[in-house]
């Protein structure tokens, strides 16, 4: 039986954390603060190493016998292959500019979440095995020997970084800590130590094209479900097509928009818009996922999963690609797709068939972001919009990390927002645009078992929302990322009750006056439009 | 000068010392940051603590006549409920106010004079601490509720849609099974 402490012992609450150097503290795998380990069946599907049943909370992680060699060899390979990795290992002067910029550090108060220290977890190993000073002076040169405990520490902290890159904005050397996390995760994956919330979607994507593993007929069924929903709200029946060869545009969006609220309302917004402007587009039931959890696994996996975009564009003989509202999908498209799976010289430089605008910025990738596509339509007066339909929504905008920091995408979504709603207020300057705070659940950490940690990571974002909520009565948080749409509702529920979450194109769908529509009384969520509350009630009776 | 007047007059140093004792429950590097950074958006934890203890202190001086103290307790407890603290550590900041006030009095050589008054003061602080514990539990329950909701939404909505599709097909087929 456990020893019951005496009342006098219970009363001794120690306020001060133990004074130990960071190299000697070890993480505690407490439920709520770590993600479940990758399952063997998912590793098997994509041929990843060391498939087995394991639990990060267990003492024995069932690492391969030669785990140390694998890790050091893996580091050596990557140091030789990626100049940036080598550079980032060498040039940090520990100035501390990044230290207090990480949402996980700010929210958790855990010093190992300071980007500089998180990088040091791997840098100390680099020094020990790959630098002369580290080999000789060891801990006096900031080096430490690789142990199993360090692998566990990497797992704990590299699956706490959301690769949001806010810290890199402040680094005078331009060190991209997200890339260090990526390397950390690649090394962990070589030992079979990934997380299942990433590996499950990766396996599903590889087999069926999307995160949930929805098969073509079911994917079509789900989209058609929303066709009925749109008709119920607007009286207009939109007519999407699937795998249609010869369409001008292939549209790809994260599958979260198809199956997860409130992303589904955004999906309805896309389809209403395309119908209204008569866009000649098609869906692919294989490139049925914009998201790419390969980005959170390894660069090879990212490439494998991304390949379907161009492959489907080629098969369907479309002219160019249009992409939906997603965060990390756009980091992959904007920064890696062209060199990974391009050049897409079989496609044409995207040109809006409605306005004639040529999207020079997408000259090479041939893929246009829907927010800039819509902004262009609005700029040319091609949409009939009634922003008063969103008058019950006082809106602020969360810049999703990847579109903002990986694309410099700040104005287009705001331009669209201001056209489709009358009440828009930005959050404080140091929490938006390139300095935006992460939702706290990006990079594949949006799983329910990680809820406590997600609340920590999302605190700085929620705190800024709270400010505009109290100051301007903001009740709607708009965003252009599927993960945001999934994770911001619980975040708001915990920190700022009374604020809902929407995608940009849900608001567009609400405001869009469609040709032949019936008298609209509700928004896409079947909630009464401003001024229509009584009519709705009468209808319900 | 009665105890309330004494506390009012010494509000600034007491709050400073109380703030110090709360941030010291964090690791050293973090405590430095929490104290130094004044921007509430760059340092939401530090500013929550500061706003919280200011409000709580004012309410305690008034003898906690109502629930007005709750939002201030919430500012601090909501944060600590999801950080690496045990339940005891999460609400311990309320009890540290007693130590802070006593050491201030000791410094002023007035501890003996207020001994009797401190009994009532301690009782008020204890009441606030109990309220803090209620909030702590609410926060933890909310956390688990969010998790349950997320799982339900994920599977529930999928099933709902699958059923809706199934239902509409049955209707199209003339509902043979219903006849």
Tab-separated table of N, CA and C in Angstrom, chain A residues 15-17 19 30 36 100 105-107 109 111 114 197 212 221-222 225-226 259 261 264 428 430-431 437 448-449 451-452 454-456 459 463 466-467 490 493-495, chain B residues 24-30 33 37 39-42 44-45 51 75 78-79 81-84 88-89 92 139-140 142-143 146-147 150-151 154 157-158 161 164-165 169:
chain	number	residue	atom	x	y	z
A	15	UNK	N	7.662	25.964	-3.384
A	15	UNK	CA	7.370	26.920	-4.447
A	15	UNK	C	8.459	26.961	-5.500
A	16	UNK	N	9.629	26.583	-5.135
A	16	UNK	CA	10.731	26.754	-6.077
A	16	UNK	C	11.040	25.457	-6.827
A	17	UNK	N	11.158	25.579	-8.133
A	17	UNK	CA	11.531	24.372	-8.883
A	17	UNK	C	12.961	23.967	-8.541
A	19	UNK	N	16.777	23.291	-8.599
A	19	UNK	CA	17.837	23.977	-9.314
A	19	UNK	C	18.778	22.958	-9.942
A	30	UNK	N	3.303	12.884	-18.774
A	30	UNK	CA	2.032	12.921	-18.062
A	30	UNK	C	0.911	13.049	-19.108
A	36	UNK	N	0.195	10.297	-28.581
A	36	UNK	CA	0.401	8.854	-28.651
A	36	UNK	C	1.413	8.493	-29.746
A	100	UNK	N	11.823	34.370	-25.904
A	100	UNK	CA	10.468	34.601	-25.380
A	100	UNK	C	9.445	34.791	-26.495
A	105	UNK	N	6.568	28.405	-25.132
A	105	UNK	CA	7.291	28.896	-23.951
A	105	UNK	C	6.416	29.874	-23.166
A	106	UNK	N	5.805	30.801	-23.886
A	106	UNK	CA	4.988	31.821	-23.214
A	106	UNK	C	3.858	31.165	-22.434
A	107	UNK	N	3.236	30.166	-23.047
A	107	UNK	CA	2.077	29.551	-22.418
A	107	UNK	C	2.408	28.513	-21.355
A	109	UNK	N	5.647	28.161	-19.825
A	109	UNK	CA	6.665	28.574	-18.863
A	109	UNK	C	7.804	27.576	-18.754
A	111	UNK	N	11.241	26.357	-19.776
A	111	UNK	CA	12.377	26.963	-20.478
A	111	UNK	C	12.863	26.153	-21.681
A	114	UNK	N	11.949	27.438	-24.986
A	114	UNK	CA	12.591	28.584	-25.629
A	114	UNK	C	13.243	28.023	-26.885
A	197	UNK	N	-0.961	10.590	-34.552
A	197	UNK	CA	-1.844	11.589	-35.153
A	197	UNK	C	-1.269	12.100	-36.479
A	212	UNK	N	-8.394	11.043	-43.754
A	212	UNK	CA	-9.283	10.074	-43.118
A	212	UNK	C	-9.373	8.777	-43.902
A	221	UNK	N	-19.910	11.424	-52.115
A	221	UNK	CA	-21.142	11.473	-51.317
A	221	UNK	C	-21.133	12.649	-50.346
A	222	UNK	N	-19.988	12.840	-49.707
A	222	UNK	CA	-19.917	13.899	-48.697
A	222	UNK	C	-20.043	15.274	-49.342
A	225	UNK	N	-23.556	15.850	-50.202
A	225	UNK	CA	-24.341	16.192	-49.014
A	225	UNK	C	-24.411	17.719	-48.859
A	226	UNK	N	-23.273	18.366	-49.116
A	226	UNK	CA	-23.252	19.830	-48.964
A	226	UNK	C	-23.930	20.542	-50.118
A	259	UNK	N	-15.116	17.179	-43.968
A	259	UNK	CA	-15.733	16.376	-42.908
A	259	UNK	C	-15.758	17.024	-41.527
A	261	UNK	N	-16.652	20.270	-39.006
A	261	UNK	CA	-17.218	21.608	-38.748
A	261	UNK	C	-16.199	22.413	-37.961
A	264	UNK	N	-16.675	22.759	-42.913
A	264	UNK	CA	-17.669	22.367	-43.916
A	264	UNK	C	-18.424	23.584	-44.463
A	428	UNK	N	-3.978	43.122	-31.734
A	428	UNK	CA	-2.790	43.980	-31.596
A	428	UNK	C	-1.658	43.586	-32.552
A	430	UNK	N	1.546	43.190	-32.549
A	430	UNK	CA	2.592	42.173	-32.344
A	430	UNK	C	2.031	40.755	-32.213
A	431	UNK	N	0.742	40.584	-32.575
A	431	UNK	CA	0.177	39.229	-32.532
A	431	UNK	C	-0.417	38.825	-33.880
A	437	UNK	N	0.600	34.763	-33.664
A	437	UNK	CA	0.788	33.657	-32.728
A	437	UNK	C	0.088	32.413	-33.262
A	448	UNK	N	-6.650	15.056	-29.670
A	448	UNK	CA	-7.360	15.299	-28.416
A	448	UNK	C	-6.538	14.943	-27.181
A	449	UNK	N	-5.657	13.909	-27.288
A	449	UNK	CA	-4.908	13.521	-26.075
A	449	UNK	C	-3.900	14.596	-25.658
A	451	UNK	N	-4.636	17.809	-25.396
A	451	UNK	CA	-5.453	19.001	-25.146
A	451	UNK	C	-4.823	19.976	-24.146
A	452	UNK	N	-4.259	19.451	-23.076
A	452	UNK	CA	-3.699	20.357	-22.063
A	452	UNK	C	-2.569	21.199	-22.659
A	454	UNK	N	-2.108	21.835	-25.761
A	454	UNK	CA	-2.663	22.731	-26.793
A	454	UNK	C	-3.194	24.021	-26.164
A	455	UNK	N	-3.761	23.898	-24.982
A	455	UNK	CA	-4.267	25.094	-24.306
A	455	UNK	C	-3.113	26.010	-23.890
A	456	UNK	N	-1.981	25.395	-23.547
A	456	UNK	CA	-0.796	26.209	-23.210
A	456	UNK	C	-0.305	26.946	-24.456
A	459	UNK	N	-2.427	29.844	-25.704
A	459	UNK	CA	-2.725	30.956	-24.786
A	459	UNK	C	-2.407	32.344	-25.370
A	463	UNK	N	-5.224	35.101	-25.861
A	463	UNK	CA	-5.116	36.325	-25.073
A	463	UNK	C	-5.355	37.562	-25.939
A	466	UNK	N	-9.004	37.687	-26.776
A	466	UNK	CA	-9.735	38.162	-25.596
A	466	UNK	C	-9.766	39.690	-25.561
A	467	UNK	N	-8.647	40.278	-25.939
A	467	UNK	CA	-8.544	41.738	-25.941
A	467	UNK	C	-9.570	42.368	-26.890
A	490	UNK	N	-12.169	24.761	-29.578
A	490	UNK	CA	-11.903	24.415	-28.179
A	490	UNK	C	-11.018	25.444	-27.461
A	493	UNK	N	-13.220	28.161	-26.498
A	493	UNK	CA	-14.117	27.665	-25.461
A	493	UNK	C	-13.445	27.732	-24.084
A	494	UNK	N	-12.155	27.414	-24.049
A	494	UNK	CA	-11.440	27.433	-22.776
A	494	UNK	C	-11.073	28.863	-22.347
A	495	UNK	N	-10.530	29.649	-23.280
A	495	UNK	CA	-9.970	30.952	-22.887
A	495	UNK	C	-10.932	32.121	-23.087
B	24	UNK	N	7.922	33.166	-8.827
B	24	UNK	CA	8.998	32.259	-8.402
B	24	UNK	C	8.555	30.799	-8.376
B	25	UNK	N	7.277	30.552	-8.595
B	25	UNK	CA	6.851	29.153	-8.697
B	25	UNK	C	7.215	28.595	-10.072
B	26	UNK	N	7.713	29.461	-10.949
B	26	UNK	CA	8.146	29.022	-12.286
B	26	UNK	C	9.663	28.852	-12.280
B	27	UNK	N	10.189	28.103	-13.249
B	27	UNK	CA	11.655	27.983	-13.335
B	27	UNK	C	12.317	29.357	-13.447
B	28	UNK	N	13.552	29.406	-13.042
B	28	UNK	CA	14.267	30.675	-12.918
B	28	UNK	C	14.227	31.536	-14.194
B	29	UNK	N	14.543	30.911	-15.337
B	29	UNK	CA	14.596	31.675	-16.592
B	29	UNK	C	13.222	32.241	-16.926
B	30	UNK	N	12.195	31.427	-16.645
B	30	UNK	CA	10.823	31.851	-16.943
B	30	UNK	C	10.422	32.994	-16.013
B	33	UNK	N	11.642	36.271	-17.217
B	33	UNK	CA	10.845	36.768	-18.338
B	33	UNK	C	9.503	37.318	-17.852
B	37	UNK	N	9.083	41.371	-18.969
B	37	UNK	CA	8.301	41.763	-20.146
B	37	UNK	C	6.986	42.422	-19.732
B	39	UNK	N	4.757	44.034	-21.943
B	39	UNK	CA	3.695	43.994	-22.952
B	39	UNK	C	2.739	42.822	-22.651
B	40	UNK	N	1.459	43.109	-22.427
B	40	UNK	CA	0.538	42.035	-22.041
B	40	UNK	C	0.325	40.993	-23.140
B	41	UNK	N	0.624	41.349	-24.393
B	41	UNK	CA	0.424	40.375	-25.471
B	41	UNK	C	1.651	39.497	-25.655
B	42	UNK	N	2.807	40.048	-25.287
B	42	UNK	CA	4.026	39.243	-25.361
B	42	UNK	C	4.160	38.381	-24.108
B	44	UNK	N	1.443	37.134	-21.684
B	44	UNK	CA	0.089	37.016	-21.121
B	44	UNK	C	0.059	36.396	-19.732
B	45	UNK	N	1.012	35.517	-19.425
B	45	UNK	CA	0.996	34.872	-18.112
B	45	UNK	C	1.338	35.894	-17.036
B	51	UNK	N	-2.660	41.390	-13.074
B	51	UNK	CA	-4.060	41.852	-13.019
B	51	UNK	C	-4.836	41.082	-11.954
B	75	UNK	N	-8.361	34.700	-13.697
B	75	UNK	CA	-7.242	35.145	-14.541
B	75	UNK	C	-5.980	34.326	-14.239
B	78	UNK	N	-6.947	29.879	-14.254
B	78	UNK	CA	-7.166	29.300	-15.581
B	78	UNK	C	-5.834	28.988	-16.269
B	79	UNK	N	-4.852	29.840	-16.020
B	79	UNK	CA	-3.526	29.610	-16.602
B	79	UNK	C	-2.821	28.454	-15.885
B	81	UNK	N	-4.015	26.086	-14.190
B	81	UNK	CA	-4.704	24.794	-14.280
B	81	UNK	C	-4.217	23.963	-15.460
B	82	UNK	N	-3.629	24.615	-16.468
B	82	UNK	CA	-3.167	23.831	-17.614
B	82	UNK	C	-1.642	23.840	-17.708
B	83	UNK	N	-0.982	24.352	-16.686
B	83	UNK	CA	0.486	24.303	-16.690
B	83	UNK	C	0.960	23.154	-15.799
B	84	UNK	N	2.281	22.980	-15.769
B	84	UNK	CA	2.844	21.840	-15.045
B	84	UNK	C	2.784	22.010	-13.534
B	88	UNK	N	-2.366	21.452	-5.760
B	88	UNK	CA	-1.927	22.247	-4.604
B	88	UNK	C	-1.070	23.423	-5.052
B	89	UNK	N	-0.140	23.145	-5.960
B	89	UNK	CA	0.737	24.227	-6.431
B	89	UNK	C	-0.058	25.273	-7.211
B	92	UNK	N	-1.737	27.494	-4.675
B	92	UNK	CA	-0.926	27.884	-3.512
B	92	UNK	C	-0.670	29.391	-3.450
B	139	UNK	N	-11.916	24.400	-14.472
B	139	UNK	CA	-11.001	24.438	-15.621
B	139	UNK	C	-10.614	23.032	-16.042
B	140	UNK	N	-10.285	22.188	-15.065
B	140	UNK	CA	-9.885	20.824	-15.410
B	140	UNK	C	-11.059	20.064	-16.031
B	142	UNK	N	-13.490	21.368	-17.662
B	142	UNK	CA	-13.673	21.940	-19.002
B	142	UNK	C	-12.698	21.291	-19.981
B	143	UNK	N	-11.458	21.142	-19.518
B	143	UNK	CA	-10.416	20.554	-20.364
B	143	UNK	C	-10.837	19.155	-20.837
B	146	UNK	N	-13.718	19.356	-23.286
B	146	UNK	CA	-13.277	19.741	-24.628
B	146	UNK	C	-12.773	18.522	-25.380
B	147	UNK	N	-12.067	17.682	-24.638
B	147	UNK	CA	-11.520	16.490	-25.266
B	147	UNK	C	-12.648	15.551	-25.702
B	150	UNK	N	-14.426	16.946	-28.705
B	150	UNK	CA	-13.651	16.815	-29.935
B	150	UNK	C	-13.791	15.401	-30.511
B	151	UNK	N	-13.720	14.421	-29.638
B	151	UNK	CA	-13.845	13.036	-30.111
B	151	UNK	C	-15.256	12.807	-30.656
B	154	UNK	N	-15.778	14.508	-33.984
B	154	UNK	CA	-15.031	13.870	-35.064
B	154	UNK	C	-15.805	12.674	-35.604
B	157	UNK	N	-20.229	13.531	-36.215
B	157	UNK	CA	-20.668	14.223	-37.433
B	157	UNK	C	-20.517	13.339	-38.654
B	158	UNK	N	-19.451	12.540	-38.651
B	158	UNK	CA	-19.249	11.625	-39.785
B	158	UNK	C	-20.410	10.644	-39.875
B	161	UNK	N	-23.611	12.275	-41.008
B	161	UNK	CA	-23.643	12.499	-42.447
B	161	UNK	C	-23.849	11.197	-43.206
B	164	UNK	N	-27.357	10.384	-42.941
B	164	UNK	CA	-28.198	11.249	-43.760
B	164	UNK	C	-28.154	10.799	-45.206
B	165	UNK	N	-26.953	10.439	-45.661
B	165	UNK	CA	-26.805	9.974	-47.044
B	165	UNK	C	-27.610	8.685	-47.208
B	169	UNK	N	-30.928	8.010	-49.628
B	169	UNK	CA	-30.941	6.946	-50.637
B	169	UNK	C	-32.166	6.064	-50.469
